[in-house]
């Protein structure tokens, strides 16, 4: 069964922090790149970060470098996205996703088309 469940979103003021979690089924986790994406109101979905579950290698979009940190806990089949120094422009729905083809290559480019399994999303709202 393919399952990814994202949680941890909420409403915070600018400068605040949140930690998002994504629990995955074994099929959607083992040997895969798990990515985080976000979609702001009225905008296209964009990549935030990815992590390869086999070796913990991390990959970030430019917008996420320095403020966001992706990590994992293999025992829990869970990836985390730590969001620090949040800005109003970080507001949006945050999704976790697993790559279509195992191997981690999807992490290098974080192209949405390379991710075939998606969670339901968790809302992040940052007020000024």
mmCIF file of C-alpha atoms in Angstrom:
data_model
loop_
_atom_site.group_PDB
_atom_site.id
_atom_site.type_symbol
_atom_site.label_atom_id
_atom_site.label_comp_id
_atom_site.label_asym_id
_atom_site.label_seq_id
_atom_site.Cartn_x
_atom_site.Cartn_y
_atom_site.Cartn_z
ATOM 1 C CA UNK A 1 0.000 0.000 0.000
ATOM 2 C CA UNK A 2 1.302 3.411 -0.940
ATOM 3 C CA UNK A 3 0.790 5.868 1.851
ATOM 4 C CA UNK A 4 2.326 9.177 2.795
ATOM 5 C CA UNK A 5 0.844 11.246 5.604
ATOM 6 C CA UNK A 6 2.044 14.789 6.137
ATOM 7 C CA UNK A 7 1.425 16.661 9.366
ATOM 8 C CA UNK A 8 2.771 19.461 11.513
ATOM 9 C CA UNK A 9 1.513 22.494 9.687
ATOM 10 C CA UNK A 10 -0.070 25.415 11.452
ATOM 11 C CA UNK A 11 -0.228 29.160 11.796
ATOM 12 C CA UNK A 12 2.794 31.069 13.024
ATOM 13 C CA UNK A 13 4.072 34.611 12.978
ATOM 14 C CA UNK A 14 6.950 35.676 10.807
ATOM 15 C CA UNK A 15 10.234 34.518 12.281
ATOM 16 C CA UNK A 16 8.646 31.460 13.829
ATOM 17 C CA UNK A 17 9.345 27.794 13.233
ATOM 18 C CA UNK A 18 7.462 24.628 12.407
ATOM 19 C CA UNK A 19 8.473 21.018 11.963
ATOM 20 C CA UNK A 20 6.607 19.069 9.356
ATOM 21 C CA UNK A 21 6.514 15.287 9.395
ATOM 22 C CA UNK A 22 5.805 12.758 6.683
ATOM 23 C CA UNK A 23 5.161 9.170 7.666
ATOM 24 C CA UNK A 24 5.354 6.733 4.789
ATOM 25 C CA UNK A 25 4.489 3.127 4.156
ATOM 26 C CA UNK A 26 7.390 0.819 3.492
ATOM 27 C CA UNK A 27 6.661 0.838 -0.211
ATOM 28 C CA UNK A 28 6.728 4.629 -0.353
ATOM 29 C CA UNK A 29 9.831 4.978 1.806
ATOM 30 C CA UNK A 30 12.448 2.271 1.382
ATOM 31 C CA UNK A 31 15.100 3.133 -1.156
ATOM 32 C CA UNK A 32 13.327 6.227 -2.334
ATOM 33 C CA UNK A 33 13.835 9.920 -2.590
ATOM 34 C CA UNK A 34 11.235 11.585 -0.407
ATOM 35 C CA UNK A 35 10.650 15.165 -1.369
ATOM 36 C CA UNK A 36 8.840 18.101 0.094
ATOM 37 C CA UNK A 37 6.988 20.484 -2.166
ATOM 38 C CA UNK A 38 4.829 23.508 -1.494
ATOM 39 C CA UNK A 39 2.100 25.374 -3.269
ATOM 40 C CA UNK A 40 1.266 28.946 -2.428
ATOM 41 C CA UNK A 41 -2.181 30.345 -3.217
ATOM 42 C CA UNK A 42 -2.452 31.103 -6.903
ATOM 43 C CA UNK A 43 0.981 29.701 -7.682
ATOM 44 C CA UNK A 44 2.374 26.482 -9.067
ATOM 45 C CA UNK A 45 3.729 23.821 -6.791
ATOM 46 C CA UNK A 46 7.477 24.070 -6.251
ATOM 47 C CA UNK A 47 10.158 21.846 -4.784
ATOM 48 C CA UNK A 48 11.540 22.589 -1.356
ATOM 49 C CA UNK A 49 13.859 19.738 -0.420
ATOM 50 C CA UNK A 50 14.487 16.044 -0.831
ATOM 51 C CA UNK A 51 16.221 13.252 1.023
ATOM 52 C CA UNK A 52 17.352 9.839 -0.132
ATOM 53 C CA UNK A 53 16.291 7.319 2.477
ATOM 54 C CA UNK A 54 19.135 4.883 1.765
ATOM 55 C CA UNK A 55 21.950 7.215 2.717
ATOM 56 C CA UNK A 56 20.318 10.367 4.102
ATOM 57 C CA UNK A 57 21.668 12.534 1.317
ATOM 58 C CA UNK A 58 19.883 15.874 1.285
ATOM 59 C CA UNK A 59 19.009 18.208 -1.536
ATOM 60 C CA UNK A 60 17.521 21.688 -1.355
ATOM 61 C CA UNK A 61 15.890 24.187 -3.627
ATOM 62 C CA UNK A 62 17.579 27.563 -3.520
ATOM 63 C CA UNK A 63 14.622 29.080 -1.682
ATOM 64 C CA UNK A 64 15.057 26.597 1.164
ATOM 65 C CA UNK A 65 18.794 26.773 1.711
ATOM 66 C CA UNK A 66 19.781 28.233 5.049
ATOM 67 C CA UNK A 67 16.327 28.221 6.647
ATOM 68 C CA UNK A 68 14.889 24.753 6.094
ATOM 69 C CA UNK A 69 16.361 21.413 7.066
ATOM 70 C CA UNK A 70 15.231 18.009 5.903
ATOM 71 C CA UNK A 71 16.002 14.900 7.922
ATOM 72 C CA UNK A 72 14.755 11.385 8.457
ATOM 73 C CA UNK A 73 14.189 8.636 10.975
ATOM 74 C CA UNK A 74 14.382 5.305 9.190
ATOM 75 C CA UNK A 75 13.030 3.367 12.166
ATOM 76 C CA UNK A 76 9.834 5.406 11.925
ATOM 77 C CA UNK A 77 9.853 5.696 8.120
ATOM 78 C CA UNK A 78 9.448 9.397 8.673
ATOM 79 C CA UNK A 79 10.994 12.437 7.053
ATOM 80 C CA UNK A 80 10.980 15.834 8.685
ATOM 81 C CA UNK A 81 11.127 19.312 7.294
ATOM 82 C CA UNK A 82 12.239 21.871 9.842
ATOM 83 C CA UNK A 83 11.104 25.347 8.847
ATOM 84 C CA UNK A 84 12.911 28.207 10.576
ATOM 85 C CA UNK A 85 12.775 31.975 10.214
ATOM 86 C CA UNK A 86 9.481 31.662 8.433
ATOM 87 C CA UNK A 87 8.289 34.452 6.174
ATOM 88 C CA UNK A 88 4.789 35.275 4.936
ATOM 89 C CA UNK A 89 5.844 34.105 1.468
ATOM 90 C CA UNK A 90 6.393 30.624 2.916
ATOM 91 C CA UNK A 91 2.643 30.316 3.321
ATOM 92 C CA UNK A 92 1.150 27.427 1.394
ATOM 93 C CA UNK A 93 0.240 23.783 1.349
ATOM 94 C CA UNK A 94 3.229 21.560 1.933
ATOM 95 C CA UNK A 95 3.267 18.097 0.407
ATOM 96 C CA UNK A 96 5.566 15.155 0.790
ATOM 97 C CA UNK A 97 6.062 12.777 -2.087
ATOM 98 C CA UNK A 98 8.044 9.704 -3.047
ATOM 99 C CA UNK A 99 9.806 9.178 -6.352
ATOM 100 C CA UNK A 100 8.289 7.038 -9.098
ATOM 101 C CA UNK A 101 11.426 4.963 -9.527
ATOM 102 C CA UNK A 102 13.550 3.899 -6.590
ATOM 103 C CA UNK A 103 17.196 4.876 -6.552
ATOM 104 C CA UNK A 104 17.314 8.430 -5.348
ATOM 105 C CA UNK A 105 17.991 10.076 -8.690
ATOM 106 C CA UNK A 106 14.865 12.170 -8.319
ATOM 107 C CA UNK A 107 16.528 13.966 -5.439
ATOM 108 C CA UNK A 108 19.129 15.581 -7.703
ATOM 109 C CA UNK A 109 16.642 17.657 -9.659
ATOM 110 C CA UNK A 110 13.501 17.524 -7.484
ATOM 111 C CA UNK A 111 11.327 17.622 -10.558
ATOM 112 C CA UNK A 112 7.695 17.152 -9.686
ATOM 113 C CA UNK A 113 7.201 14.786 -12.617
ATOM 114 C CA UNK A 114 9.660 12.333 -11.048
ATOM 115 C CA UNK A 115 7.512 11.927 -7.944
ATOM 116 C CA UNK A 116 4.585 9.582 -8.342
ATOM 117 C CA UNK A 117 3.275 9.105 -4.823
ATOM 118 C CA UNK A 118 1.877 12.038 -2.910
ATOM 119 C CA UNK A 119 0.594 12.753 0.552
ATOM 120 C CA UNK A 120 -2.409 14.890 1.294
ATOM 121 C CA UNK A 121 -0.558 18.029 2.306
ATOM 122 C CA UNK A 122 -0.352 20.107 5.453
ATOM 123 C CA UNK A 123 -1.096 23.836 5.550
ATOM 124 C CA UNK A 124 1.483 26.368 6.697
ATOM 125 C CA UNK A 125 0.340 29.929 7.277
ATOM 126 C CA UNK A 126 2.798 32.652 8.224
ATOM 127 C CA UNK A 127 1.462 36.027 9.272
ATOM 128 C CA UNK A 128 3.430 39.258 9.294
#
